[in-house]
Short mmCIF file of C-alpha atoms and ligand atoms in Angstrom, two decimals:
data_model
loop_
_atom_site.label_atom_id
_atom_site.label_comp_id
_atom_site.label_asym_id
_atom_site.label_seq_id
_atom_site.Cartn_x
_atom_site.Cartn_y
_atom_site.Cartn_z
CA UNK B 1 39.09 -175.95 -11.04
CA UNK B 2 37.91 -175.20 -14.56
CA UNK B 3 39.87 -173.02 -16.87
CA UNK B 4 38.81 -171.43 -20.10
CA UNK B 5 40.19 -169.75 -23.10
CA UNK B 6 38.24 -167.59 -25.56
CA UNK B 7 39.76 -166.84 -28.98
CA UNK B 8 38.52 -165.49 -32.33
CA UNK B 9 36.96 -168.42 -34.28
CA UNK B 10 39.90 -170.38 -35.78
CA UNK B 11 40.36 -171.21 -39.47
CA UNK B 12 41.93 -174.35 -40.92
CA UNK B 13 44.47 -173.43 -43.63
CA UNK B 14 44.65 -176.97 -45.07
CA UNK B 15 41.62 -179.38 -45.07
CA UNK B 16 40.45 -182.37 -47.01
CA UNK B 17 36.72 -182.62 -47.25
CA UNK B 18 36.36 -185.17 -50.09
CA UNK B 19 32.94 -185.47 -51.80
CA UNK B 20 29.64 -187.22 -51.54
CA UNK B 21 28.86 -189.28 -48.40
CA UNK B 22 32.27 -188.58 -46.76
CA UNK B 23 31.87 -184.82 -47.35
CA UNK B 24 28.46 -184.91 -45.74
CA UNK B 25 29.77 -186.73 -42.71
CA UNK B 26 33.01 -184.80 -42.14
CA UNK B 27 32.02 -181.20 -42.97
CA UNK B 28 30.05 -180.69 -39.72
CA UNK B 29 33.10 -181.79 -37.77
CA UNK B 30 35.04 -178.84 -39.19
CA UNK B 31 32.22 -176.32 -39.49
CA UNK B 32 31.27 -176.83 -35.71
CA UNK B 33 34.57 -175.15 -34.73
CA UNK B 34 36.11 -173.41 -37.71
CA UNK B 35 34.82 -170.40 -39.71
CA UNK B 36 36.81 -170.96 -42.83
CA UNK B 37 39.13 -173.56 -44.37
CA UNK B 38 41.36 -173.92 -47.36
CA UNK B 39 39.77 -176.78 -49.21
CA UNK B 40 42.21 -179.22 -50.89
CA UNK B 41 41.50 -179.97 -54.51
CA UNK B 42 42.76 -183.60 -54.64
CA UNK B 43 39.48 -185.15 -55.57
CA UNK B 44 39.22 -187.92 -58.21
CA UNK B 45 39.23 -186.30 -60.72
CA UNK B 46 40.96 -183.25 -59.21
CA UNK B 47 39.61 -179.70 -59.07
CA UNK B 48 41.61 -178.15 -61.92
CA UNK B 49 39.57 -175.41 -63.44
CA UNK B 50 37.52 -172.51 -62.12
CA UNK B 51 34.39 -174.36 -63.28
CA UNK B 52 35.44 -177.39 -61.16
CA UNK B 53 36.03 -175.22 -58.14
CA UNK B 54 32.63 -173.50 -58.43
CA UNK B 55 30.89 -176.82 -58.72
CA UNK B 56 32.75 -178.27 -55.79
CA UNK B 57 32.06 -175.16 -53.65
CA UNK B 58 28.34 -175.54 -54.43
CA UNK B 59 28.42 -179.27 -53.38
CA UNK B 60 30.17 -178.22 -50.07
CA UNK B 61 27.54 -175.54 -49.34
CA UNK B 62 24.73 -177.97 -50.18
CA UNK B 63 26.25 -180.45 -47.63
CA UNK B 64 26.43 -177.87 -44.89
CA UNK B 65 23.81 -178.52 -42.25
CA UNK B 66 21.11 -175.86 -41.59
CA UNK B 67 22.25 -173.21 -39.05
CA UNK B 68 26.00 -173.80 -39.49
CA UNK B 69 28.12 -170.93 -40.76
CA UNK B 70 31.19 -171.91 -42.72
CA UNK B 71 33.09 -170.50 -45.75
CA UNK B 72 35.13 -172.89 -47.90
CA UNK B 73 38.16 -171.18 -49.39
CA UNK B 74 38.65 -172.96 -52.71
CA UNK B 75 41.88 -173.97 -54.40
CA UNK B 76 42.84 -175.27 -57.80
CA UNK B 77 45.06 -178.21 -58.38
CA UNK B 78 48.03 -177.08 -60.39
CA UNK B 79 48.71 -179.27 -63.52
CA UNK B 80 51.14 -178.80 -66.37
CA UNK B 81 48.09 -177.79 -68.51
CA UNK B 82 46.67 -175.22 -66.09
CA UNK B 83 45.64 -172.03 -67.92
CA UNK B 84 47.16 -168.96 -66.32
CA UNK B 85 44.17 -166.80 -67.46
CA UNK B 86 41.65 -169.25 -65.78
CA UNK B 87 43.56 -168.95 -62.53
CA UNK B 88 43.86 -165.17 -62.62
CA UNK B 89 40.19 -164.77 -63.40
CA UNK B 90 39.08 -167.21 -60.62
CA UNK B 91 41.21 -165.37 -58.13
CA UNK B 92 40.05 -161.91 -59.15
CA UNK B 93 36.42 -163.08 -58.82
CA UNK B 94 37.10 -164.38 -55.37
CA UNK B 95 36.15 -167.90 -56.34
CA UNK B 96 39.59 -169.27 -55.44
CA UNK B 97 41.95 -168.35 -52.58
CA UNK B 98 44.96 -170.28 -53.62
CA UNK B 99 46.51 -172.83 -56.03
CA UNK B 100 47.87 -176.14 -54.80
CA UNK B 101 51.12 -177.66 -56.06
CA UNK B 102 51.44 -181.49 -55.70
CA UNK B 103 54.67 -182.89 -57.13
CA UNK B 104 53.36 -185.80 -59.25
CA UNK B 105 53.07 -188.97 -57.22
CA UNK B 106 53.87 -187.41 -53.88
CA UNK B 107 50.71 -188.38 -52.10
CA UNK B 108 46.98 -189.41 -52.32
CA UNK B 109 45.50 -188.53 -55.74
CA UNK B 110 48.55 -186.59 -56.86
CA UNK B 111 49.06 -188.32 -60.25
CA UNK B 112 48.00 -185.17 -62.18
CA UNK B 113 50.52 -183.06 -60.32
CA UNK B 114 53.64 -181.38 -61.65
CA UNK B 115 56.60 -183.38 -63.10
CA UNK B 116 58.37 -180.54 -65.04
CA UNK B 117 58.39 -177.31 -63.19
CA UNK B 118 59.29 -175.33 -66.25
CA UNK B 119 55.83 -176.12 -67.63
CA UNK B 120 54.09 -174.22 -64.81
CA UNK B 121 56.28 -171.17 -64.87
CA UNK B 122 53.72 -169.12 -66.77
CA UNK B 123 50.97 -169.90 -64.20
CA UNK B 124 53.25 -169.10 -61.31
CA UNK B 125 54.14 -165.77 -62.86
CA UNK B 126 50.50 -164.96 -63.39
CA UNK B 127 49.79 -165.84 -59.81
CA UNK B 128 52.56 -163.61 -58.49
CA UNK B 129 51.15 -160.75 -60.52
CA UNK B 130 47.60 -161.43 -59.26
CA UNK B 131 48.66 -161.92 -55.63
CA UNK B 132 47.34 -165.50 -55.64
CA UNK B 133 49.31 -167.65 -53.17
CA UNK B 134 50.74 -171.07 -53.88
CA UNK B 135 50.12 -173.92 -51.34
CA UNK B 136 52.99 -176.46 -51.65
CA UNK B 137 53.08 -180.13 -50.80
CA UNK B 138 56.84 -180.06 -50.15
CA UNK B 139 58.21 -183.50 -50.85
CA UNK B 140 60.34 -184.80 -53.73
CA UNK B 141 59.12 -187.99 -55.35
CA UNK B 142 62.53 -189.31 -56.55
CA UNK B 143 62.52 -193.02 -55.62
CA UNK B 144 66.27 -192.69 -54.69
CA UNK B 145 65.40 -190.27 -51.87
CA UNK B 146 64.53 -191.80 -48.58
CA UNK B 147 60.94 -190.98 -47.50
CA UNK B 148 62.13 -189.38 -44.28
CA UNK B 149 64.40 -186.96 -46.23
CA UNK B 150 61.95 -186.01 -48.95
CA UNK B 151 60.92 -182.67 -47.33
CA UNK B 152 64.50 -181.48 -46.73
CA UNK B 153 65.56 -182.38 -50.30
CA UNK B 154 62.46 -180.67 -51.71
CA UNK B 155 63.45 -177.40 -50.08
CA UNK B 156 66.89 -177.46 -51.79
CA UNK B 157 65.94 -178.97 -55.14
CA UNK B 158 62.53 -177.48 -55.75
CA UNK B 159 61.15 -174.91 -53.34
CA UNK B 160 64.11 -172.50 -53.12
CA UNK B 161 64.81 -172.46 -56.90
CA UNK B 162 61.01 -171.99 -57.61
CA UNK B 163 60.79 -169.09 -55.19
CA UNK B 164 63.95 -167.50 -56.64
CA UNK B 165 62.57 -167.88 -60.13
CA UNK B 166 59.25 -166.25 -59.33
CA UNK B 167 59.96 -163.25 -57.05
CA UNK B 168 56.74 -161.88 -55.45
CA UNK B 169 54.97 -165.26 -55.39
CA UNK B 170 53.47 -165.88 -51.93
CA UNK B 171 54.07 -169.43 -50.94
CA UNK B 172 52.78 -171.61 -48.12
CA UNK B 173 55.01 -174.54 -47.29
CA UNK B 174 52.23 -176.81 -46.04
CA UNK B 175 52.30 -179.35 -43.20
CA UNK B 176 55.99 -178.96 -42.44
CA UNK B 177 57.34 -181.88 -40.55
CA UNK B 178 61.06 -181.11 -40.03
CA UNK B 179 63.46 -178.77 -38.45
CA UNK B 180 64.64 -178.02 -41.97
CA UNK B 181 61.12 -176.78 -42.88
CA UNK B 182 61.02 -174.58 -39.81
CA UNK B 183 64.39 -173.18 -40.48
CA UNK B 184 63.62 -172.46 -44.15
CA UNK B 185 60.46 -170.48 -43.20
CA UNK B 186 62.33 -168.59 -40.52
CA UNK B 187 65.14 -167.69 -42.96
CA UNK B 188 62.86 -166.01 -45.36
CA UNK B 189 60.56 -163.01 -45.44
CA UNK B 190 56.78 -162.71 -44.78
CA UNK B 191 56.09 -163.91 -48.33
CA UNK B 192 56.66 -167.45 -47.17
CA UNK B 193 54.40 -169.09 -44.55
CA UNK B 194 54.46 -172.55 -43.00
CA UNK B 195 51.44 -174.48 -41.80
CA UNK B 196 51.72 -177.12 -39.14
CA UNK B 197 49.22 -179.91 -38.41
CA UNK B 198 47.96 -180.89 -35.00
CA UNK B 199 49.07 -184.54 -35.38
CA UNK B 200 52.72 -183.56 -36.21
CA UNK B 201 52.87 -181.76 -32.94
CA UNK B 202 51.87 -184.88 -31.14
CA UNK B 203 53.35 -187.95 -32.88
CA UNK B 204 56.88 -188.82 -34.07
CA UNK B 205 57.83 -191.79 -36.15
CA UNK B 206 58.07 -194.05 -33.08
CA UNK B 207 54.37 -193.60 -32.48
CA UNK B 208 53.77 -194.84 -35.94
CA UNK B 209 56.06 -197.86 -35.93
CA UNK B 210 57.01 -199.00 -32.44
CA UNK B 211 54.98 -201.90 -30.96
CA UNK B 212 53.07 -202.57 -34.20
CA UNK B 213 52.26 -200.40 -37.16
CA UNK B 214 49.56 -197.85 -36.42
CA UNK B 215 47.80 -197.16 -39.76
CA UNK B 216 45.86 -194.19 -38.31
CA UNK B 217 49.19 -192.44 -37.62
CA UNK B 218 50.33 -192.77 -41.20
CA UNK B 219 50.15 -189.60 -43.19
CA UNK B 220 52.26 -187.64 -45.66
CA UNK B 221 54.67 -186.13 -45.14
CA UNK B 222 55.30 -189.00 -42.70
CA UNK B 223 56.02 -188.10 -39.07
CA UNK B 224 59.73 -187.72 -38.51
CA UNK B 225 62.05 -188.28 -35.50
CA UNK B 226 61.49 -186.56 -32.14
CA UNK B 227 63.91 -183.66 -32.64
CA UNK B 228 61.77 -182.55 -35.66
CA UNK B 229 58.53 -182.76 -33.58
CA UNK B 230 60.23 -180.56 -30.96
CA UNK B 231 61.21 -178.02 -33.65
CA UNK B 232 57.57 -177.92 -34.89
CA UNK B 233 56.32 -177.35 -31.30
CA UNK B 234 58.74 -174.54 -30.84
CA UNK B 235 57.69 -172.92 -34.10
CA UNK B 236 53.95 -173.30 -33.51
CA UNK B 237 54.17 -171.85 -30.05
CA UNK B 238 56.76 -169.14 -30.83
CA UNK B 239 54.31 -166.38 -31.73
CA UNK B 240 56.02 -166.03 -35.14
CA UNK B 241 53.22 -165.00 -37.52
CA UNK B 242 54.68 -167.03 -40.40
CA UNK B 243 53.52 -170.29 -38.72
CA UNK B 244 49.80 -171.16 -38.61
CA UNK B 245 47.37 -174.08 -38.29
CA UNK B 246 46.65 -176.33 -41.29
CA UNK B 247 45.22 -179.48 -39.86
CA UNK B 248 45.52 -181.58 -43.06
CA UNK B 249 42.56 -183.51 -41.57
CA UNK B 250 42.27 -186.17 -44.22
CA UNK B 251 39.47 -188.71 -43.88
CA UNK B 252 39.86 -192.26 -45.22
CA UNK B 253 37.45 -195.00 -44.35
CA UNK B 254 38.86 -197.68 -41.97
CA UNK B 255 39.13 -200.43 -44.65
CA UNK B 256 41.28 -198.10 -46.68
CA UNK B 257 43.58 -197.29 -43.70
CA UNK B 258 43.67 -200.77 -42.15
CA UNK B 259 45.01 -202.39 -45.18
CA UNK B 260 48.10 -204.08 -46.68
CA UNK B 261 48.56 -200.82 -48.59
CA UNK B 262 46.87 -198.24 -46.34
CA UNK B 263 46.11 -194.64 -47.37
CA UNK B 264 47.90 -191.72 -45.93
CA UNK B 265 45.96 -189.23 -43.67
CA UNK B 266 44.99 -188.56 -40.11
CA UNK B 267 41.48 -187.39 -39.47
CA UNK B 268 41.72 -184.70 -36.75
CA UNK B 269 38.81 -182.24 -37.47
CA UNK B 270 36.78 -183.55 -34.52
CA UNK B 271 39.32 -183.04 -31.72
CA UNK B 272 41.96 -180.59 -33.22
CA UNK B 273 41.21 -177.65 -31.03
CA UNK B 274 41.20 -179.45 -27.67
CA UNK B 275 44.38 -181.24 -28.69
CA UNK B 276 46.02 -177.96 -29.59
CA UNK B 277 44.98 -176.44 -26.21
CA UNK B 278 46.63 -179.49 -24.57
CA UNK B 279 49.84 -179.03 -26.53
CA UNK B 280 50.04 -175.28 -26.11
CA UNK B 281 49.45 -175.63 -22.36
CA UNK B 282 52.16 -178.23 -22.15
CA UNK B 283 54.53 -175.75 -23.90
CA UNK B 284 53.32 -173.01 -21.47
CA UNK B 285 52.10 -171.00 -24.40
CA UNK B 286 48.34 -171.11 -24.18
CA UNK B 287 48.35 -167.38 -24.81
CA UNK B 288 49.88 -168.04 -28.23
CA UNK B 289 47.20 -170.42 -29.40
CA UNK B 290 45.11 -167.47 -30.63
CA UNK B 291 47.90 -166.36 -33.02
CA UNK B 292 48.52 -169.87 -34.35
CA UNK B 293 44.87 -170.90 -34.81
CA UNK B 294 43.03 -167.63 -35.33
CA UNK B 295 45.10 -164.57 -36.47
CA UNK B 296 48.38 -165.58 -38.22
CA UNK B 297 46.55 -167.32 -41.15
CA UNK B 298 44.12 -164.43 -41.90
CA UNK B 299 47.21 -162.09 -41.69
CA UNK B 300 49.10 -164.11 -44.30
CA UNK B 301 46.05 -164.39 -46.65
CA UNK B 302 45.07 -160.75 -46.17
CA UNK B 303 41.66 -161.68 -44.70
CA UNK B 304 39.96 -160.30 -41.59
CA UNK B 305 40.23 -162.21 -38.33
CA UNK B 306 36.81 -163.76 -37.50
CA UNK B 307 34.51 -161.64 -35.41
CA UNK B 308 32.81 -164.62 -33.77
CA UNK B 309 34.67 -166.36 -30.96
CA UNK B 310 35.21 -169.93 -29.67
CA UNK B 311 35.71 -170.92 -26.07
CA UNK B 312 37.82 -173.87 -24.93
CA UNK B 313 37.32 -175.12 -21.42
CA UNK B 314 39.44 -177.40 -19.28
CA UNK B 315 37.74 -179.69 -16.80
CA UNK B 316 38.83 -182.35 -14.21
CA UNK B 317 37.74 -185.27 -16.22
CA UNK B 318 39.07 -186.37 -19.58
CA UNK B 319 37.04 -185.41 -22.68
CA UNK B 320 35.32 -188.23 -24.47
CA UNK B 321 35.75 -187.77 -28.23
CA UNK B 322 34.08 -190.16 -30.63
CA UNK B 323 36.26 -192.99 -31.77
CA UNK B 324 34.82 -192.87 -35.26
CA UNK B 325 32.62 -190.75 -37.48
CA UNK B 326 30.16 -192.80 -39.52
CA UNK B 327 29.90 -191.99 -43.17
CA UNK B 328 27.69 -193.49 -45.85
CA UNK B 329 30.97 -195.09 -47.19
CA UNK B 330 32.09 -196.59 -43.85
CA UNK B 331 33.57 -195.41 -40.58
CA UNK B 332 36.41 -192.89 -40.31
CA UNK B 333 38.57 -193.16 -37.26
CA UNK B 334 39.20 -189.99 -35.26
CA UNK B 335 42.83 -189.31 -34.43
CA UNK B 336 43.68 -190.72 -30.95
CA UNK B 337 46.45 -188.65 -29.32
CA UNK B 338 47.32 -191.53 -26.99
CA UNK B 339 46.87 -189.55 -23.76
CA UNK B 340 43.89 -188.04 -21.86
CA UNK B 341 42.85 -184.56 -22.91
CA UNK B 342 40.98 -182.41 -20.50
CA UNK B 343 40.09 -179.63 -22.87
CA UNK B 344 36.90 -179.33 -24.93
CA UNK B 345 35.09 -176.77 -27.05
CA UNK B 346 32.31 -175.06 -25.07
CA UNK B 347 28.75 -175.01 -26.36
O1 DOR I 401 48.45 -187.70 -45.30
C1 DOR I 401 48.00 -187.09 -46.31
N1 DOR I 401 46.75 -187.31 -46.76
N2 DOR I 401 48.80 -186.25 -46.93
C2 DOR I 401 48.49 -185.71 -48.09
O2 DOR I 401 49.25 -184.96 -48.62
C3 DOR I 401 47.19 -186.00 -48.73
C4 DOR I 401 46.20 -186.47 -47.80
C5 DOR I 401 45.02 -187.05 -48.37
O3 DOR I 401 44.43 -186.56 -49.36
O4 DOR I 401 44.50 -188.11 -47.90
ZN1 ZN I 402 46.74 -182.58 -47.29
#
């Protein structure tokens, strides 16, 4: 018997589109299903000024195939030299939706990120005043801290002090991977949101490491132990409006993933929504997918829920997703959940 679920068109509150040939290949994968996405600014070189964001937005729109409707919500990459006035102006004009904080060295292309948080205080204050939210990659980079503890330590050492020092700043703790992240979001008010990726609802660190290393499951923050995955599932399916979808779909070509020093990132744009339907159904919470994927994010950002809809259908036979997306720079492997999925997007 086939089953279906119609929801307002989802948005992706954390997405990597890259540039050039990869952008052209991956953009339709997102635009086919999502109305809007927060576009990560970690290009090489990064998107740091309003002028950079405008030029990148134009390249995204130029890469969008005819007939597809998609709005990129641009972000600026926070550096210790970011000009508060440039940020405030870009936000007031509607050019940017948020600013992204990468602790320097935390992840892919984060070398220009923040080392000394005192040096960005002025920008954060200007953002609080302007109502411009801060998207945060929440991991410390201290080499002494174990990679599996970096999110929990970040909350205590950086995120909580930063939020206390800048009252009124709206913050999104992105791609939370731990019970600690879930608990921190729950312990605060509506000024703090948490995004959760599709892959962190599906894999734990065993999937990454047991039976041979799986480079396509390597991402940052790295997948944690099972109890954390369970906490993320509970948060995502709870109906709590502070949790919403940010896929962190992050394409790298296969040679860059399947390498002695492989890049971090799972590419999930192609099959994210069917996978989420599967997960929410498993958790007996299909009725809450709409909140997580379609309405909590707009609520946090003060944007309207999309008027168009999207329908997911469940059939008796497993959905065949492509293994790879070809780009002019090489193939990008689509995230494989490791189990059959019977959901697909209609149309
Ligand atoms: O896995 C990740 N990939 N995590 C990040 O924070 C960055 C991203 C990327 O840009 O590839
Ligand atoms: Zn990311």
